[in-house]
PDB file of C-alpha atoms in Angstrom:
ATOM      1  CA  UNK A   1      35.289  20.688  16.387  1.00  0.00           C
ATOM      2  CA  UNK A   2      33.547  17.403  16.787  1.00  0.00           C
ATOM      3  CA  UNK A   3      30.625  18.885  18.241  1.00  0.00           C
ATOM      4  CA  UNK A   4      30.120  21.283  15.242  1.00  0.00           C
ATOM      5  CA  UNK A   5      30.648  18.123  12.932  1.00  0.00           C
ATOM      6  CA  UNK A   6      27.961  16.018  14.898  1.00  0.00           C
ATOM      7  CA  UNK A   7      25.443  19.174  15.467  1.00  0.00           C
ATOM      8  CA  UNK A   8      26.108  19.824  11.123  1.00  0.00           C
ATOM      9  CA  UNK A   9      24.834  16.106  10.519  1.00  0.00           C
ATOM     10  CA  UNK A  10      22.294  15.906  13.193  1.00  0.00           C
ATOM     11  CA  UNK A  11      20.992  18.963  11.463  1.00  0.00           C
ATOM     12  CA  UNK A  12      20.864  17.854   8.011  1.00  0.00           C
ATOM     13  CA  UNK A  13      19.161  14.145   8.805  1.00  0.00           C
ATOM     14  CA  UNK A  14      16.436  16.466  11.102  1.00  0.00           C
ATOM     15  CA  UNK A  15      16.046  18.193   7.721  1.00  0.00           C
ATOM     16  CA  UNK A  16      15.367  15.376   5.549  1.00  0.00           C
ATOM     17  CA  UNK A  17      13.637  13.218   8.672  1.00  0.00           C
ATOM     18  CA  UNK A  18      10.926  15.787   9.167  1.00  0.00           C
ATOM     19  CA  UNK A  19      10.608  17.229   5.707  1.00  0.00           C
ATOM     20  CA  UNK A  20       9.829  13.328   3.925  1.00  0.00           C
ATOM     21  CA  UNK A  21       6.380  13.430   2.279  1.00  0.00           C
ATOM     22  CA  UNK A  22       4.004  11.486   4.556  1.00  0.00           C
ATOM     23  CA  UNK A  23       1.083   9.699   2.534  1.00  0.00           C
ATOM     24  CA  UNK A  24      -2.694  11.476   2.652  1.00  0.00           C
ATOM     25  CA  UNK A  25      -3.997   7.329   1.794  1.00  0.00           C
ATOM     26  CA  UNK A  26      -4.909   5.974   4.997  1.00  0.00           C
ATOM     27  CA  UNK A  27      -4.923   1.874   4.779  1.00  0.00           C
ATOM     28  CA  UNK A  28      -8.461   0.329   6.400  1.00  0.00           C
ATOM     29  CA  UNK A  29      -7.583  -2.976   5.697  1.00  0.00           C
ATOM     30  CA  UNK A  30      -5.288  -5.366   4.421  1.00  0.00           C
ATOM     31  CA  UNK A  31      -5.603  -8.815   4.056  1.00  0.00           C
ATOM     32  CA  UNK A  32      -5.388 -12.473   2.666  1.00  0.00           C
ATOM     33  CA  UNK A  33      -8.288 -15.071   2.557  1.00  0.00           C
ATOM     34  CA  UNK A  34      -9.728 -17.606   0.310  1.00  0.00           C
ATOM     35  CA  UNK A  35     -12.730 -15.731  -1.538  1.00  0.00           C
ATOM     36  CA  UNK A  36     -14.717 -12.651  -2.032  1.00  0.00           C
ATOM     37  CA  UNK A  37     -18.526 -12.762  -0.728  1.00  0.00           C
ATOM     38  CA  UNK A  38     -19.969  -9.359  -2.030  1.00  0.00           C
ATOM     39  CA  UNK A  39     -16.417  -8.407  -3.194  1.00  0.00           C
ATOM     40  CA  UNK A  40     -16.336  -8.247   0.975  1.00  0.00           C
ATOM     41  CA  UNK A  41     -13.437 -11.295   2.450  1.00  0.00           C
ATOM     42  CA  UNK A  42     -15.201 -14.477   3.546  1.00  0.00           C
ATOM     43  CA  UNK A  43     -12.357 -14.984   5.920  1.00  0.00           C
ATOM     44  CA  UNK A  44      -9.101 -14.039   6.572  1.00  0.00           C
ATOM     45  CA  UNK A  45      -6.193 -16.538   6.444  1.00  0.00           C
ATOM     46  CA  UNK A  46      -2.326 -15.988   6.440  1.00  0.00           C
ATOM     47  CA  UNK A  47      -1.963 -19.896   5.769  1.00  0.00           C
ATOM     48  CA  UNK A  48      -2.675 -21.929   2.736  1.00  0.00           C
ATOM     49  CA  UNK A  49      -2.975 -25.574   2.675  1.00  0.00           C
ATOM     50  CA  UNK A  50      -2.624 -26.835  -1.307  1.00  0.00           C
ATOM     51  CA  UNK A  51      -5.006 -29.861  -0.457  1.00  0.00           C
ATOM     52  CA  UNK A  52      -7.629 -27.421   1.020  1.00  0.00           C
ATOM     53  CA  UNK A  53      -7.589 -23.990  -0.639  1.00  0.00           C
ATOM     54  CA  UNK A  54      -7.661 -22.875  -4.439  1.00  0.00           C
ATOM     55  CA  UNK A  55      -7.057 -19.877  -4.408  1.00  0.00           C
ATOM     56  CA  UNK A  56      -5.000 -16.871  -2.478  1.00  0.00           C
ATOM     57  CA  UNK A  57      -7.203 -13.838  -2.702  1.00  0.00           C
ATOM     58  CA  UNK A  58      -5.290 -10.611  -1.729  1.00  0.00           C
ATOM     59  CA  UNK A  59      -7.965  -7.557  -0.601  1.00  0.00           C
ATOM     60  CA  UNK A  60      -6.845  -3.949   0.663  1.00  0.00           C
ATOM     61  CA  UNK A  61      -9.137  -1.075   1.619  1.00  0.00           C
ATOM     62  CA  UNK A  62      -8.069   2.047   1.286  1.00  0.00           C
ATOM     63  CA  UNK A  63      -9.000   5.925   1.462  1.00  0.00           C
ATOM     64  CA  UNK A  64      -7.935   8.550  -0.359  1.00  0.00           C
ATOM     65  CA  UNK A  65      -8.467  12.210   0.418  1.00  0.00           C
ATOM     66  CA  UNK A  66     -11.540  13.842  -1.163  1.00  0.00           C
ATOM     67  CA  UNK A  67      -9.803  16.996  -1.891  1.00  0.00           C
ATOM     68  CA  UNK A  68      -6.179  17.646  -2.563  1.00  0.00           C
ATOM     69  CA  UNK A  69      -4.131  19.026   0.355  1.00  0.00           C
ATOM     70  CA  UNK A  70      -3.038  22.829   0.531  1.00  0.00           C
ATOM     71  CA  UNK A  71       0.918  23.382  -0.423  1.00  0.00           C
ATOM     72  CA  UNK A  72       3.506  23.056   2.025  1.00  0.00           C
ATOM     73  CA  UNK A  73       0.889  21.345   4.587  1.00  0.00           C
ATOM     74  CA  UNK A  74       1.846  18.000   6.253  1.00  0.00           C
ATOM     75  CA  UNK A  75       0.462  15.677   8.311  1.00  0.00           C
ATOM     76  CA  UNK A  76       2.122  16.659  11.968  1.00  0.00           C
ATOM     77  CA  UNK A  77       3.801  14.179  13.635  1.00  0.00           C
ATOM     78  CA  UNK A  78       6.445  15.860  15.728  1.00  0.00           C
ATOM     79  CA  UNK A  79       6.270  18.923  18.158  1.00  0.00           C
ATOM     80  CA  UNK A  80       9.252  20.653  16.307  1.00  0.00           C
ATOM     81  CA  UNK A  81       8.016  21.188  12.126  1.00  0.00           C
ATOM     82  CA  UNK A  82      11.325  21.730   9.927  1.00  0.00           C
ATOM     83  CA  UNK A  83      10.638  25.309   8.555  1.00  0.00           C
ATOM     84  CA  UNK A  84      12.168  23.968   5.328  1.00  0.00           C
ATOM     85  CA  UNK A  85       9.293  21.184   4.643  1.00  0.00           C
ATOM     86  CA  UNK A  86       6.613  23.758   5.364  1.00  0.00           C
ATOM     87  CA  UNK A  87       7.762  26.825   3.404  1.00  0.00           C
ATOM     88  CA  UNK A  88       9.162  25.199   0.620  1.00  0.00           C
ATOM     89  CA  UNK A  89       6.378  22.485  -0.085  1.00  0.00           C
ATOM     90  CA  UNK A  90       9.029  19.712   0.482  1.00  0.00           C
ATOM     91  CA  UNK A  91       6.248  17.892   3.207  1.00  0.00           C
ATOM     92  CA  UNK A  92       3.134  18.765   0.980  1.00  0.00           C
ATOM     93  CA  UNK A  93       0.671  15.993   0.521  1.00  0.00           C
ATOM     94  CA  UNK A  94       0.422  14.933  -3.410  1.00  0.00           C
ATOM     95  CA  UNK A  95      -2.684  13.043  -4.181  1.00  0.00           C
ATOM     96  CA  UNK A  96      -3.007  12.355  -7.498  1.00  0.00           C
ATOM     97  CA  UNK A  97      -6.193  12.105  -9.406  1.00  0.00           C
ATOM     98  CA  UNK A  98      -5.229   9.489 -11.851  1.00  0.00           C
ATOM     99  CA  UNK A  99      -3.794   6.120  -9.476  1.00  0.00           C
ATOM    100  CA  UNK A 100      -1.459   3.390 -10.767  1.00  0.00           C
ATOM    101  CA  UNK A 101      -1.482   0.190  -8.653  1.00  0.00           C
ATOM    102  CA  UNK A 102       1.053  -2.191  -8.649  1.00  0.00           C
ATOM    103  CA  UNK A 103       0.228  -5.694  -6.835  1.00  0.00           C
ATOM    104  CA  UNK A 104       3.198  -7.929  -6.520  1.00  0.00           C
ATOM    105  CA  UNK A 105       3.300 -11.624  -4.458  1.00  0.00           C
ATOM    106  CA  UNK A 106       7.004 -12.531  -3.998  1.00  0.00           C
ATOM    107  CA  UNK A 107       7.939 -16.255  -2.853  1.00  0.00           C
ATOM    108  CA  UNK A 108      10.310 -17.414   0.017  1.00  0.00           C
ATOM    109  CA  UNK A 109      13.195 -16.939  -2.850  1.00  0.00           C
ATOM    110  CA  UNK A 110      12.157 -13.836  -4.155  1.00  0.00           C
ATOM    111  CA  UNK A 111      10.719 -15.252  -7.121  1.00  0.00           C
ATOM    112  CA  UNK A 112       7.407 -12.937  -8.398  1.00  0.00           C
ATOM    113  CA  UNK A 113       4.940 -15.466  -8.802  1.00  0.00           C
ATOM    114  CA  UNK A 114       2.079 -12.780  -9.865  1.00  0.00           C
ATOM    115  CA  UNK A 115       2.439  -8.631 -10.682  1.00  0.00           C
ATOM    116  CA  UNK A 116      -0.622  -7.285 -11.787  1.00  0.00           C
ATOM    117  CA  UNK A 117      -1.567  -2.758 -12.776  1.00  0.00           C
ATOM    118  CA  UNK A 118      -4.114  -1.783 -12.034  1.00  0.00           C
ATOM    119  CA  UNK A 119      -5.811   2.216 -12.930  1.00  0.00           C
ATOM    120  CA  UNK A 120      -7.978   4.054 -11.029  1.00  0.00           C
ATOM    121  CA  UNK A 121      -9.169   7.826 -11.384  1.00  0.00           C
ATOM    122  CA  UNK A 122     -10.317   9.137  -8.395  1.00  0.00           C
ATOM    123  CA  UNK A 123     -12.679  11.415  -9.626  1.00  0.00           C
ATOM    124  CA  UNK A 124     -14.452   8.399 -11.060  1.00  0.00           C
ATOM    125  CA  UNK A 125     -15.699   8.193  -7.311  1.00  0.00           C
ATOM    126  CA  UNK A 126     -16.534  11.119  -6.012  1.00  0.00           C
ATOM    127  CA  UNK A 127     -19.986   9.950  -5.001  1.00  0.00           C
ATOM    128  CA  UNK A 128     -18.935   7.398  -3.095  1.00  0.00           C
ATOM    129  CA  UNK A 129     -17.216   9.882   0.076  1.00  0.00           C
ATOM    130  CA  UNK A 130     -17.105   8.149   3.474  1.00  0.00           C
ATOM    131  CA  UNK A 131     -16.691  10.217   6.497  1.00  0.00           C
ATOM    132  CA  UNK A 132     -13.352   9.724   8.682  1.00  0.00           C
ATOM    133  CA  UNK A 133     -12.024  12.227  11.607  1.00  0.00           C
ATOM    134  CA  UNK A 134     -14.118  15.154  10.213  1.00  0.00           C
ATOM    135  CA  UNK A 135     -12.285  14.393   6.824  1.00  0.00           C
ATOM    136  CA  UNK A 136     -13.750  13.100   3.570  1.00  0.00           C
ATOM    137  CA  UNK A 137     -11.989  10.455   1.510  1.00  0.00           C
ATOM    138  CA  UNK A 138     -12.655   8.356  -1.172  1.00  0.00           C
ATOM    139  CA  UNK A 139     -12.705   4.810  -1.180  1.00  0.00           C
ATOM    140  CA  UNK A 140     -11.175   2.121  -3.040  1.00  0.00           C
ATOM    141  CA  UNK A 141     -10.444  -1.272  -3.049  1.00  0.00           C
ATOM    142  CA  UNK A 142      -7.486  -3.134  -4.761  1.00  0.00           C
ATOM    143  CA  UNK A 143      -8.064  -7.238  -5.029  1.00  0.00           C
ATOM    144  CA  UNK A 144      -6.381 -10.644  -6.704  1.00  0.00           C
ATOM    145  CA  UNK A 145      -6.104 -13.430  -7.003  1.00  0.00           C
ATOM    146  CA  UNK A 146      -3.470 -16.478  -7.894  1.00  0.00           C
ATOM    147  CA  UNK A 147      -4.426 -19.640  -8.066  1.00  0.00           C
ATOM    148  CA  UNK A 148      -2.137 -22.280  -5.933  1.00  0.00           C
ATOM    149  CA  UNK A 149      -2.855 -25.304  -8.463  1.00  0.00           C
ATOM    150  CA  UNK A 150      -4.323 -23.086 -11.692  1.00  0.00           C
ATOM    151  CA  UNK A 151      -2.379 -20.010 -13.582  1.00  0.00           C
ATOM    152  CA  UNK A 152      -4.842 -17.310 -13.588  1.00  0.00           C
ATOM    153  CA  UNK A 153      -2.534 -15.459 -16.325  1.00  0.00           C
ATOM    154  CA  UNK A 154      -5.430 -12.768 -16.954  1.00  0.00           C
ATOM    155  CA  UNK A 155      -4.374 -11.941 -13.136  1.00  0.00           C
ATOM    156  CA  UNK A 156      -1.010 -11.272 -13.998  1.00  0.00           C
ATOM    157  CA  UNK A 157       0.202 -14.638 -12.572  1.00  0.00           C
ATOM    158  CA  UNK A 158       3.093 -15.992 -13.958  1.00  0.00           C
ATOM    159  CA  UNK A 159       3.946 -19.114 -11.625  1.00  0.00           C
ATOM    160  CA  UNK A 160       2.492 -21.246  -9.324  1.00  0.00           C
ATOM    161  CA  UNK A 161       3.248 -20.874  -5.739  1.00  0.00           C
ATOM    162  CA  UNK A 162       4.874 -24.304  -5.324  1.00  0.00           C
ATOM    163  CA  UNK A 163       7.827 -22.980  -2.675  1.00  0.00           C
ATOM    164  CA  UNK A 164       6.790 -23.906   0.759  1.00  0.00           C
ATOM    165  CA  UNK A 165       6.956 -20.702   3.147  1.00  0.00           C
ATOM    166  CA  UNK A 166       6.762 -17.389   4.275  1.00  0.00           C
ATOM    167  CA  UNK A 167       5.509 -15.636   0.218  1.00  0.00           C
ATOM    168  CA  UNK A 168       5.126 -11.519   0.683  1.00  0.00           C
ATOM    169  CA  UNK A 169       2.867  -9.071  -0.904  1.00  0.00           C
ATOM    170  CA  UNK A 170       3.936  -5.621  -1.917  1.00  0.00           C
ATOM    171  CA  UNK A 171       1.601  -2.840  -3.044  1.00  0.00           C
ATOM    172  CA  UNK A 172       2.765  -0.253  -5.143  1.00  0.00           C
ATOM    173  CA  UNK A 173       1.046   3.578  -5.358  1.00  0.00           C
ATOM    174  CA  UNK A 174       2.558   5.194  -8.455  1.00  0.00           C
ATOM    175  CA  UNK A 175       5.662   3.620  -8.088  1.00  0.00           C
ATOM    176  CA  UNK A 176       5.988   4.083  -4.297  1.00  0.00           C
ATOM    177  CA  UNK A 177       5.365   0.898  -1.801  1.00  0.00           C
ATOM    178  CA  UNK A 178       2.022   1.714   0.612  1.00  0.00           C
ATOM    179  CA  UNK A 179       1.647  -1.822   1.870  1.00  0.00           C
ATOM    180  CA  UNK A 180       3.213  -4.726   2.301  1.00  0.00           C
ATOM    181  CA  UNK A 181       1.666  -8.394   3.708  1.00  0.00           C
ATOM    182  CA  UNK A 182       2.773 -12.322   4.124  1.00  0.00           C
ATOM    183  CA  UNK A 183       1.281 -15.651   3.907  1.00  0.00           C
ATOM    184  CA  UNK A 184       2.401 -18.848   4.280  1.00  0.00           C
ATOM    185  CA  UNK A 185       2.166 -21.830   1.565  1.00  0.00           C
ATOM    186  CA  UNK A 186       1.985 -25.460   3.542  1.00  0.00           C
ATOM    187  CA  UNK A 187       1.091 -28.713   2.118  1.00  0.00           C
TER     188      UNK A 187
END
């Protein structure tokens, strides 16, 4: 009886472990540094001295499928595919053609020191496809910036990062974390 009890749960956590939607955005690049040359970062720096920086600039690259993905399709990750995800469109790929960002930096305390939305319509870019595995996708780029002595409120800053530490960054892709990166605040 315990085996049918263990074999009925391993069965339904197989179900919902192999039928989760997997994300068609592939991340290039994710980083912090201290400016933008060419909207490109001039370095990349996971430590901020207040003395010697101004600014924490957050940059991510990322791609977004040129075309929307056929129902019930899935990006395959395991020998065995649940016949559930495939037939019933539980593991299709949703890309949407109207984006909503969310950027929030979070400090050692879980204070949010900046949240900023941003929109972005795909479609908007469609001339700017880049080639990647024989696929097409669409690229875009989210960046901010907080200053570490000056509020940049039009940045959706709301405090100064005066906590010494370990601060994270979440990002947000209509309401559903994609990324998530750290840097530290020293005097």
């Amino acid at each position: 009886m315990k085996r049918i009890i263990l074999a009925v749960i391993l069965t339904v956590f197989a179900s919902a472990l192999f039928g989760a939607k997997t994300s068609p955005v592939l991340t290039g690049h994710i980083t912090t540094c201290s400016g933008l040359i060419n909207n490109y970062p001039a370095d990349t720096t996971n430590w901020f001295f207040r003395t010697q920086h101004q600014v924490v600039q957050y940059w991510a690259y990322l791609l977004f499928p040129a075309k929307h993905s056929s129902p019930g399709m899935k990006q395959r990750n395991h020998f065995f595919e649940n016949p559930y995800a495939v037939y019933s469109g539980a593991g299709s790929q949703e890309v949407e053609d109207s984006n909503i960002f969310e950027l929030r930096i979070i400090s050692p305390t879980g204070k949010v020191i900046a949240e900023k939305v941003l929109n972005w319509d795909k479609n908007a870019a469609e001339n700017k496809k880049v080639t990647v595995d024989s696929g097409e996708y669409l690229p875009y780029v989210v960046a901010n910036y907080i200053g570490i002595k000056q509020m940049f409120p039009e940045n959706g800053q709301g405090l100064l990062p005066d906590e010494i530490g370990l601060y994270h960054v979440d990002l947000y892709l209509n309401g559903r974390k994609i990324a998530m990166t750290f840097f530290e605040m020293k005097d």
